[in-house]
Amino acid sequence: MSGSETQRAIAQAVGRVKNVRTVPLVRLAHEDDTERAIVVVRVGLPPLLPLTEVVTVIAHVQLTVARLAPGGAAVHVEPDVAADEATPTEAIVIRAME
């Protein structure tokens, strides 16, 4: 499977995970020193999703990606819980920490 096919397959599978609204980013890369595969996935989540559910969704996304990614790939999930495009994710994370 080519890189773009893998990205599409990952985006489609992650899009079916409960509470994932959107999958705006799937990026495949390699670590500079080890050439280990890295998969970065950004997922849009409902803005009122409780933190405990955010953690569960992230775990499910990681498992879903690991099944489709190259063997031994590091999987990074970036949740976006902003209610709208104008609210940066960092603002949500800072508010959650307070």
mmCIF file of N, CA and C in Angstrom:
data_model
loop_
_atom_site.group_PDB
_atom_site.id
_atom_site.type_symbol
_atom_site.label_atom_id
_atom_site.label_comp_id
_atom_site.label_asym_id
_atom_site.label_seq_id
_atom_site.Cartn_x
_atom_site.Cartn_y
_atom_site.Cartn_z
ATOM 1 N N MET A 1 0.843 -1.170 0.000
ATOM 2 C CA MET A 1 0.000 0.000 0.000
ATOM 3 C C MET A 1 0.898 1.246 0.000
ATOM 4 N N SER A 2 0.595 2.218 -0.856
ATOM 5 C CA SER A 2 1.382 3.449 -0.920
ATOM 6 C C SER A 2 1.095 4.331 0.297
ATOM 7 N N GLY A 3 1.915 5.360 0.463
ATOM 8 C CA GLY A 3 1.727 6.268 1.593
ATOM 9 C C GLY A 3 0.377 6.951 1.576
ATOM 10 N N SER A 4 -0.037 7.426 0.403
ATOM 11 C CA SER A 4 -1.332 8.116 0.334
ATOM 12 C C SER A 4 -2.492 7.148 0.552
ATOM 13 N N GLU A 5 -2.343 5.911 0.087
ATOM 14 C CA GLU A 5 -3.386 4.897 0.343
ATOM 15 C C GLU A 5 -3.473 4.592 1.829
ATOM 16 N N THR A 6 -2.321 4.497 2.487
ATOM 17 C CA THR A 6 -2.291 4.253 3.927
ATOM 18 C C THR A 6 -2.937 5.407 4.672
ATOM 19 N N GLN A 7 -2.628 6.630 4.272
ATOM 20 C CA GLN A 7 -3.229 7.804 4.911
ATOM 21 C C GLN A 7 -4.747 7.786 4.758
ATOM 22 N N ARG A 8 -5.230 7.481 3.567
ATOM 23 C CA ARG A 8 -6.686 7.421 3.352
ATOM 24 C C ARG A 8 -7.323 6.323 4.191
ATOM 25 N N ALA A 9 -6.689 5.154 4.238
ATOM 26 C CA ALA A 9 -7.228 4.042 5.019
ATOM 27 C C ALA A 9 -7.279 4.394 6.503
ATOM 28 N N ILE A 10 -6.231 5.044 6.990
ATOM 29 C CA ILE A 10 -6.200 5.456 8.395
ATOM 30 C C ILE A 10 -7.293 6.482 8.662
ATOM 31 N N ALA A 11 -7.419 7.490 7.796
ATOM 32 C CA ALA A 11 -8.434 8.529 7.991
ATOM 33 C C ALA A 11 -9.839 7.929 8.000
ATOM 34 N N GLN A 12 -10.107 6.996 7.100
ATOM 35 C CA GLN A 12 -11.432 6.368 7.053
ATOM 36 C C GLN A 12 -11.703 5.548 8.305
ATOM 37 N N ALA A 13 -10.724 4.761 8.732
ATOM 38 C CA ALA A 13 -10.905 3.916 9.924
ATOM 39 C C ALA A 13 -11.071 4.771 11.181
ATOM 40 N N VAL A 14 -10.251 5.799 11.319
ATOM 41 C CA VAL A 14 -10.339 6.674 12.492
ATOM 42 C C VAL A 14 -11.670 7.428 12.481
ATOM 43 N N GLY A 15 -12.150 7.789 11.311
ATOM 44 C CA GLY A 15 -13.429 8.487 11.208
ATOM 45 C C GLY A 15 -14.600 7.675 11.709
ATOM 46 N N ARG A 16 -14.424 6.362 11.808
ATOM 47 C CA ARG A 16 -15.489 5.491 12.306
ATOM 48 C C ARG A 16 -15.414 5.267 13.822
ATOM 49 N N VAL A 17 -14.366 5.785 14.470
ATOM 50 C CA VAL A 17 -14.236 5.642 15.922
ATOM 51 C C VAL A 17 -15.295 6.522 16.586
ATOM 52 N N LYS A 18 -15.940 5.976 17.603
ATOM 53 C CA LYS A 18 -16.997 6.702 18.320
ATOM 54 C C LYS A 18 -16.475 8.040 18.842
ATOM 55 N N ASN A 19 -17.245 9.091 18.642
ATOM 56 C CA ASN A 19 -16.979 10.464 19.077
ATOM 57 C C ASN A 19 -15.930 11.194 18.240
ATOM 58 N N VAL A 20 -15.443 10.597 17.177
ATOM 59 C CA VAL A 20 -14.557 11.326 16.268
ATOM 60 C C VAL A 20 -15.436 11.998 15.227
ATOM 61 N N ARG A 21 -15.394 13.335 15.213
ATOM 62 C CA ARG A 21 -16.197 14.102 14.253
ATOM 63 C C ARG A 21 -15.485 14.248 12.915
ATOM 64 N N THR A 22 -14.195 14.560 12.975
ATOM 65 C CA THR A 22 -13.422 14.789 11.757
ATOM 66 C C THR A 22 -12.020 14.231 11.922
ATOM 67 N N VAL A 23 -11.370 14.007 10.792
ATOM 68 C CA VAL A 23 -9.967 13.598 10.773
ATOM 69 C C VAL A 23 -9.265 14.544 9.793
ATOM 70 N N PRO A 24 -8.921 15.772 10.267
ATOM 71 C CA PRO A 24 -8.361 16.757 9.350
ATOM 72 C C PRO A 24 -6.906 16.523 8.954
ATOM 73 N N LEU A 25 -6.217 15.623 9.672
ATOM 74 C CA LEU A 25 -4.805 15.424 9.360
ATOM 75 C C LEU A 25 -4.383 13.986 9.637
ATOM 76 N N VAL A 26 -3.730 13.382 8.661
ATOM 77 C CA VAL A 26 -3.008 12.124 8.849
ATOM 78 C C VAL A 26 -1.666 12.341 8.155
ATOM 79 N N ARG A 27 -0.595 12.276 8.929
ATOM 80 C CA ARG A 27 0.726 12.514 8.358
ATOM 81 C C ARG A 27 1.624 11.316 8.673
ATOM 82 N N LEU A 28 2.320 10.849 7.656
ATOM 83 C CA LEU A 28 3.286 9.761 7.809
ATOM 84 C C LEU A 28 4.688 10.347 7.691
ATOM 85 N N ALA A 29 5.586 9.945 8.579
ATOM 86 C CA ALA A 29 6.953 10.449 8.558
ATOM 87 C C ALA A 29 7.883 9.372 9.123
ATOM 88 N N HIS A 30 9.165 9.705 9.194
ATOM 89 C CA HIS A 30 10.170 8.820 9.781
ATOM 90 C C HIS A 30 11.074 9.634 10.699
ATOM 91 N N GLU A 31 11.483 9.021 11.816
ATOM 92 C CA GLU A 31 12.446 9.661 12.707
ATOM 93 C C GLU A 31 13.766 9.811 11.957
ATOM 94 N N ASP A 32 14.462 10.903 12.206
ATOM 95 C CA ASP A 32 15.713 11.166 11.503
ATOM 96 C C ASP A 32 16.787 10.127 11.814
ATOM 97 N N ASP A 33 16.967 9.803 13.077
ATOM 98 C CA ASP A 33 18.071 8.930 13.467
ATOM 99 C C ASP A 33 17.797 7.448 13.226
ATOM 100 N N THR A 34 16.567 7.020 13.479
ATOM 101 C CA THR A 34 16.283 5.586 13.453
ATOM 102 C C THR A 34 15.481 5.134 12.236
ATOM 103 N N GLU A 35 14.907 6.086 11.512
ATOM 104 C CA GLU A 35 14.019 5.769 10.387
ATOM 105 C C GLU A 35 12.747 5.047 10.834
ATOM 106 N N ARG A 36 12.450 5.074 12.135
ATOM 107 C CA ARG A 36 11.201 4.499 12.650
ATOM 108 C C ARG A 36 10.016 5.285 12.086
ATOM 109 N N ALA A 37 8.992 4.595 11.678
ATOM 110 C CA ALA A 37 7.807 5.243 11.136
ATOM 111 C C ALA A 37 7.064 5.989 12.238
ATOM 112 N N ILE A 38 6.513 7.140 11.878
ATOM 113 C CA ILE A 38 5.709 7.954 12.786
ATOM 114 C C ILE A 38 4.406 8.280 12.069
ATOM 115 N N VAL A 39 3.309 8.147 12.778
ATOM 116 C CA VAL A 39 2.009 8.531 12.235
ATOM 117 C C VAL A 39 1.408 9.565 13.179
ATOM 118 N N VAL A 40 1.067 10.722 12.621
ATOM 119 C CA VAL A 40 0.433 11.789 13.392
ATOM 120 C C VAL A 40 -0.995 11.930 12.879
ATOM 121 N N VAL A 41 -1.956 11.891 13.798
ATOM 122 C CA VAL A 41 -3.366 11.994 13.429
ATOM 123 C C VAL A 41 -4.014 13.075 14.284
ATOM 124 N N ARG A 42 -4.671 14.017 13.629
ATOM 125 C CA ARG A 42 -5.459 15.018 14.355
ATOM 126 C C ARG A 42 -6.925 14.625 14.212
ATOM 127 N N VAL A 43 -7.633 14.628 15.345
ATOM 128 C CA VAL A 43 -9.050 14.257 15.327
ATOM 129 C C VAL A 43 -9.879 15.372 15.939
ATOM 130 N N GLY A 44 -11.005 15.657 15.313
ATOM 131 C CA GLY A 44 -11.950 16.622 15.855
ATOM 132 C C GLY A 44 -12.933 15.907 16.758
ATOM 133 N N LEU A 45 -13.086 16.420 17.967
ATOM 134 C CA LEU A 45 -13.961 15.810 18.964
ATOM 135 C C LEU A 45 -15.077 16.782 19.346
ATOM 136 N N PRO A 46 -16.183 16.263 19.864
ATOM 137 C CA PRO A 46 -17.258 17.151 20.324
ATOM 138 C C PRO A 46 -16.746 18.075 21.434
ATOM 139 N N PRO A 47 -17.093 19.361 21.395
ATOM 140 C CA PRO A 47 -16.555 20.313 22.375
ATOM 141 C C PRO A 47 -16.974 20.046 23.815
ATOM 142 N N LEU A 48 -18.070 19.365 24.047
ATOM 143 C CA LEU A 48 -18.523 19.108 25.416
ATOM 144 C C LEU A 48 -18.208 17.693 25.891
ATOM 145 N N LEU A 49 -17.344 17.005 25.173
ATOM 146 C CA LEU A 49 -16.970 15.641 25.546
ATOM 147 C C LEU A 49 -16.178 15.677 26.856
ATOM 148 N N PRO A 50 -16.594 14.896 27.875
ATOM 149 C CA PRO A 50 -15.855 14.877 29.148
ATOM 150 C C PRO A 50 -14.416 14.389 28.940
ATOM 151 N N LEU A 51 -13.505 14.889 29.756
ATOM 152 C CA LEU A 51 -12.099 14.543 29.634
ATOM 153 C C LEU A 51 -11.876 13.039 29.673
ATOM 154 N N THR A 52 -12.616 12.330 30.517
ATOM 155 C CA THR A 52 -12.447 10.875 30.580
ATOM 156 C C THR A 52 -12.781 10.223 29.236
ATOM 157 N N GLU A 53 -13.752 10.772 28.525
ATOM 158 C CA GLU A 53 -14.100 10.240 27.208
ATOM 159 C C GLU A 53 -13.057 10.621 26.167
ATOM 160 N N VAL A 54 -12.458 11.802 26.309
ATOM 161 C CA VAL A 54 -11.389 12.200 25.387
ATOM 162 C C VAL A 54 -10.251 11.187 25.459
ATOM 163 N N VAL A 55 -9.898 10.802 26.673
ATOM 164 C CA VAL A 55 -8.832 9.819 26.871
ATOM 165 C C VAL A 55 -9.203 8.491 26.208
ATOM 166 N N THR A 56 -10.441 8.073 26.346
ATOM 167 C CA THR A 56 -10.898 6.816 25.743
ATOM 168 C C THR A 56 -10.853 6.894 24.223
ATOM 169 N N VAL A 57 -11.293 8.012 23.669
ATOM 170 C CA VAL A 57 -11.268 8.175 22.210
ATOM 171 C C VAL A 57 -9.834 8.125 21.702
ATOM 172 N N ILE A 58 -8.930 8.816 22.386
ATOM 173 C CA ILE A 58 -7.523 8.814 21.966
ATOM 174 C C ILE A 58 -6.970 7.389 21.963
ATOM 175 N N ALA A 59 -7.274 6.617 22.989
ATOM 176 C CA ALA A 59 -6.808 5.224 23.050
ATOM 177 C C ALA A 59 -7.361 4.409 21.893
ATOM 178 N N HIS A 60 -8.623 4.586 21.576
ATOM 179 C CA HIS A 60 -9.229 3.840 20.461
ATOM 180 C C HIS A 60 -8.620 4.258 19.124
ATOM 181 N N VAL A 61 -8.348 5.549 18.975
ATOM 182 C CA VAL A 61 -7.717 6.028 17.745
ATOM 183 C C VAL A 61 -6.315 5.439 17.620
ATOM 184 N N GLN A 62 -5.552 5.426 18.711
ATOM 185 C CA GLN A 62 -4.204 4.853 18.670
ATOM 186 C C GLN A 62 -4.231 3.393 18.250
ATOM 187 N N LEU A 63 -5.149 2.623 18.800
ATOM 188 C CA LEU A 63 -5.259 1.210 18.427
ATOM 189 C C LEU A 63 -5.654 1.049 16.965
ATOM 190 N N THR A 64 -6.581 1.862 16.516
ATOM 191 C CA THR A 64 -7.034 1.806 15.126
ATOM 192 C C THR A 64 -5.884 2.109 14.174
ATOM 193 N N VAL A 65 -5.128 3.154 14.482
ATOM 194 C CA VAL A 65 -4.002 3.541 13.630
ATOM 195 C C VAL A 65 -2.916 2.467 13.651
ATOM 196 N N ALA A 66 -2.617 1.928 14.828
ATOM 197 C CA ALA A 66 -1.565 0.917 14.945
ATOM 198 C C ALA A 66 -1.843 -0.310 14.082
ATOM 199 N N ARG A 67 -3.116 -0.630 13.884
ATOM 200 C CA ARG A 67 -3.471 -1.788 13.055
ATOM 201 C C ARG A 67 -3.177 -1.555 11.578
ATOM 202 N N LEU A 68 -3.158 -0.290 11.153
ATOM 203 C CA LEU A 68 -2.982 0.048 9.744
ATOM 204 C C LEU A 68 -1.613 0.628 9.414
ATOM 205 N N ALA A 69 -0.904 1.099 10.425
ATOM 206 C CA ALA A 69 0.394 1.745 10.223
ATOM 207 C C ALA A 69 1.481 0.703 9.993
ATOM 208 N N PRO A 70 2.608 1.154 9.438
ATOM 209 C CA PRO A 70 3.739 0.236 9.305
ATOM 210 C C PRO A 70 4.125 -0.339 10.667
ATOM 211 N N GLY A 71 4.606 -1.556 10.695
ATOM 212 C CA GLY A 71 4.967 -2.230 11.945
ATOM 213 C C GLY A 71 5.927 -1.418 12.788
ATOM 214 N N GLY A 72 5.635 -1.313 14.073
ATOM 215 C CA GLY A 72 6.499 -0.609 15.011
ATOM 216 C C GLY A 72 6.397 0.903 14.948
ATOM 217 N N ALA A 73 5.430 1.424 14.211
ATOM 218 C CA ALA A 73 5.296 2.877 14.074
ATOM 219 C C ALA A 73 4.884 3.518 15.392
ATOM 220 N N ALA A 74 5.417 4.698 15.641
ATOM 221 C CA ALA A 74 4.963 5.519 16.764
ATOM 222 C C ALA A 74 3.702 6.238 16.312
ATOM 223 N N VAL A 75 2.673 6.224 17.160
ATOM 224 C CA VAL A 75 1.398 6.853 16.812
ATOM 225 C C VAL A 75 1.144 8.013 17.760
ATOM 226 N N HIS A 76 0.966 9.195 17.187
ATOM 227 C CA HIS A 76 0.678 10.394 17.975
ATOM 228 C C HIS A 76 -0.701 10.905 17.580
ATOM 229 N N VAL A 77 -1.553 11.111 18.574
ATOM 230 C CA VAL A 77 -2.913 11.595 18.322
ATOM 231 C C VAL A 77 -3.041 12.982 18.919
ATOM 232 N N GLU A 78 -3.466 13.927 18.097
ATOM 233 C CA GLU A 78 -3.681 15.295 18.546
ATOM 234 C C GLU A 78 -5.184 15.557 18.554
ATOM 235 N N PRO A 79 -5.795 15.626 19.739
ATOM 236 C CA PRO A 79 -7.233 15.895 19.799
ATOM 237 C C PRO A 79 -7.514 17.381 19.636
ATOM 238 N N ASP A 80 -8.514 17.692 18.870
ATOM 239 C CA ASP A 80 -8.962 19.072 18.693
ATOM 240 C C ASP A 80 -10.382 19.133 19.228
ATOM 241 N N VAL A 81 -10.542 19.782 20.369
ATOM 242 C CA VAL A 81 -11.852 19.836 21.023
ATOM 243 C C VAL A 81 -12.469 21.225 20.938
ATOM 244 N N ALA A 82 -11.925 22.075 20.094
ATOM 245 C CA ALA A 82 -12.458 23.423 19.952
ATOM 246 C C ALA A 82 -13.861 23.375 19.372
ATOM 247 N N ALA A 83 -14.706 24.266 19.858
ATOM 248 C CA ALA A 83 -16.083 24.317 19.388
ATOM 249 C C ALA A 83 -16.175 24.863 17.974
ATOM 250 N N ASP A 84 -15.163 25.640 17.563
ATOM 251 C CA ASP A 84 -15.196 26.219 16.229
ATOM 252 C C ASP A 84 -13.766 26.390 15.729
ATOM 253 N N GLU A 85 -13.622 26.695 14.472
ATOM 254 C CA GLU A 85 -12.305 26.823 13.854
ATOM 255 C C GLU A 85 -11.497 27.985 14.438
ATOM 256 N N ALA A 86 -12.171 29.001 14.994
ATOM 257 C CA ALA A 86 -11.478 30.183 15.489
ATOM 258 C C ALA A 86 -10.839 29.977 16.859
ATOM 259 N N THR A 87 -11.203 28.935 17.580
ATOM 260 C CA THR A 87 -10.656 28.685 18.915
ATOM 261 C C THR A 87 -9.487 27.718 18.808
ATOM 262 N N PRO A 88 -8.263 28.182 19.135
ATOM 263 C CA PRO A 88 -7.112 27.273 19.030
ATOM 264 C C PRO A 88 -7.158 26.176 20.084
ATOM 265 N N THR A 89 -6.662 25.028 19.722
ATOM 266 C CA THR A 89 -6.637 23.886 20.637
ATOM 267 C C THR A 89 -5.908 24.245 21.937
ATOM 268 N N GLU A 90 -4.839 25.035 21.824
ATOM 269 C CA GLU A 90 -4.064 25.389 23.014
ATOM 270 C C GLU A 90 -4.935 26.085 24.051
ATOM 271 N N ALA A 91 -5.878 26.910 23.616
ATOM 272 C CA ALA A 91 -6.767 27.607 24.552
ATOM 273 C C ALA A 91 -7.636 26.613 25.303
ATOM 274 N N ILE A 92 -8.086 25.581 24.623
ATOM 275 C CA ILE A 92 -8.905 24.556 25.262
ATOM 276 C C ILE A 92 -8.071 23.790 26.283
ATOM 277 N N VAL A 93 -6.857 23.418 25.910
ATOM 278 C CA VAL A 93 -5.995 22.653 26.820
ATOM 279 C C VAL A 93 -5.672 23.472 28.044
ATOM 280 N N ILE A 94 -5.347 24.748 27.865
ATOM 281 C CA ILE A 94 -5.039 25.617 29.012
ATOM 282 C C ILE A 94 -6.249 25.735 29.930
ATOM 283 N N ARG A 95 -7.424 25.917 29.374
ATOM 284 C CA ARG A 95 -8.637 26.000 30.195
ATOM 285 C C ARG A 95 -8.881 24.701 30.958
ATOM 286 N N ALA A 96 -8.585 23.583 30.339
ATOM 287 C CA ALA A 96 -8.804 22.288 30.996
ATOM 288 C C ALA A 96 -7.838 22.106 32.170
ATOM 289 N N MET A 97 -6.656 22.669 32.058
ATOM 290 C CA MET A 97 -5.658 22.533 33.126
ATOM 291 C C MET A 97 -5.983 23.415 34.327
ATOM 292 N N GLU A 98 -6.744 24.490 34.128
ATOM 293 C CA GLU A 98 -7.034 25.421 35.223
ATOM 294 C C GLU A 98 -8.056 24.913 36.166
#
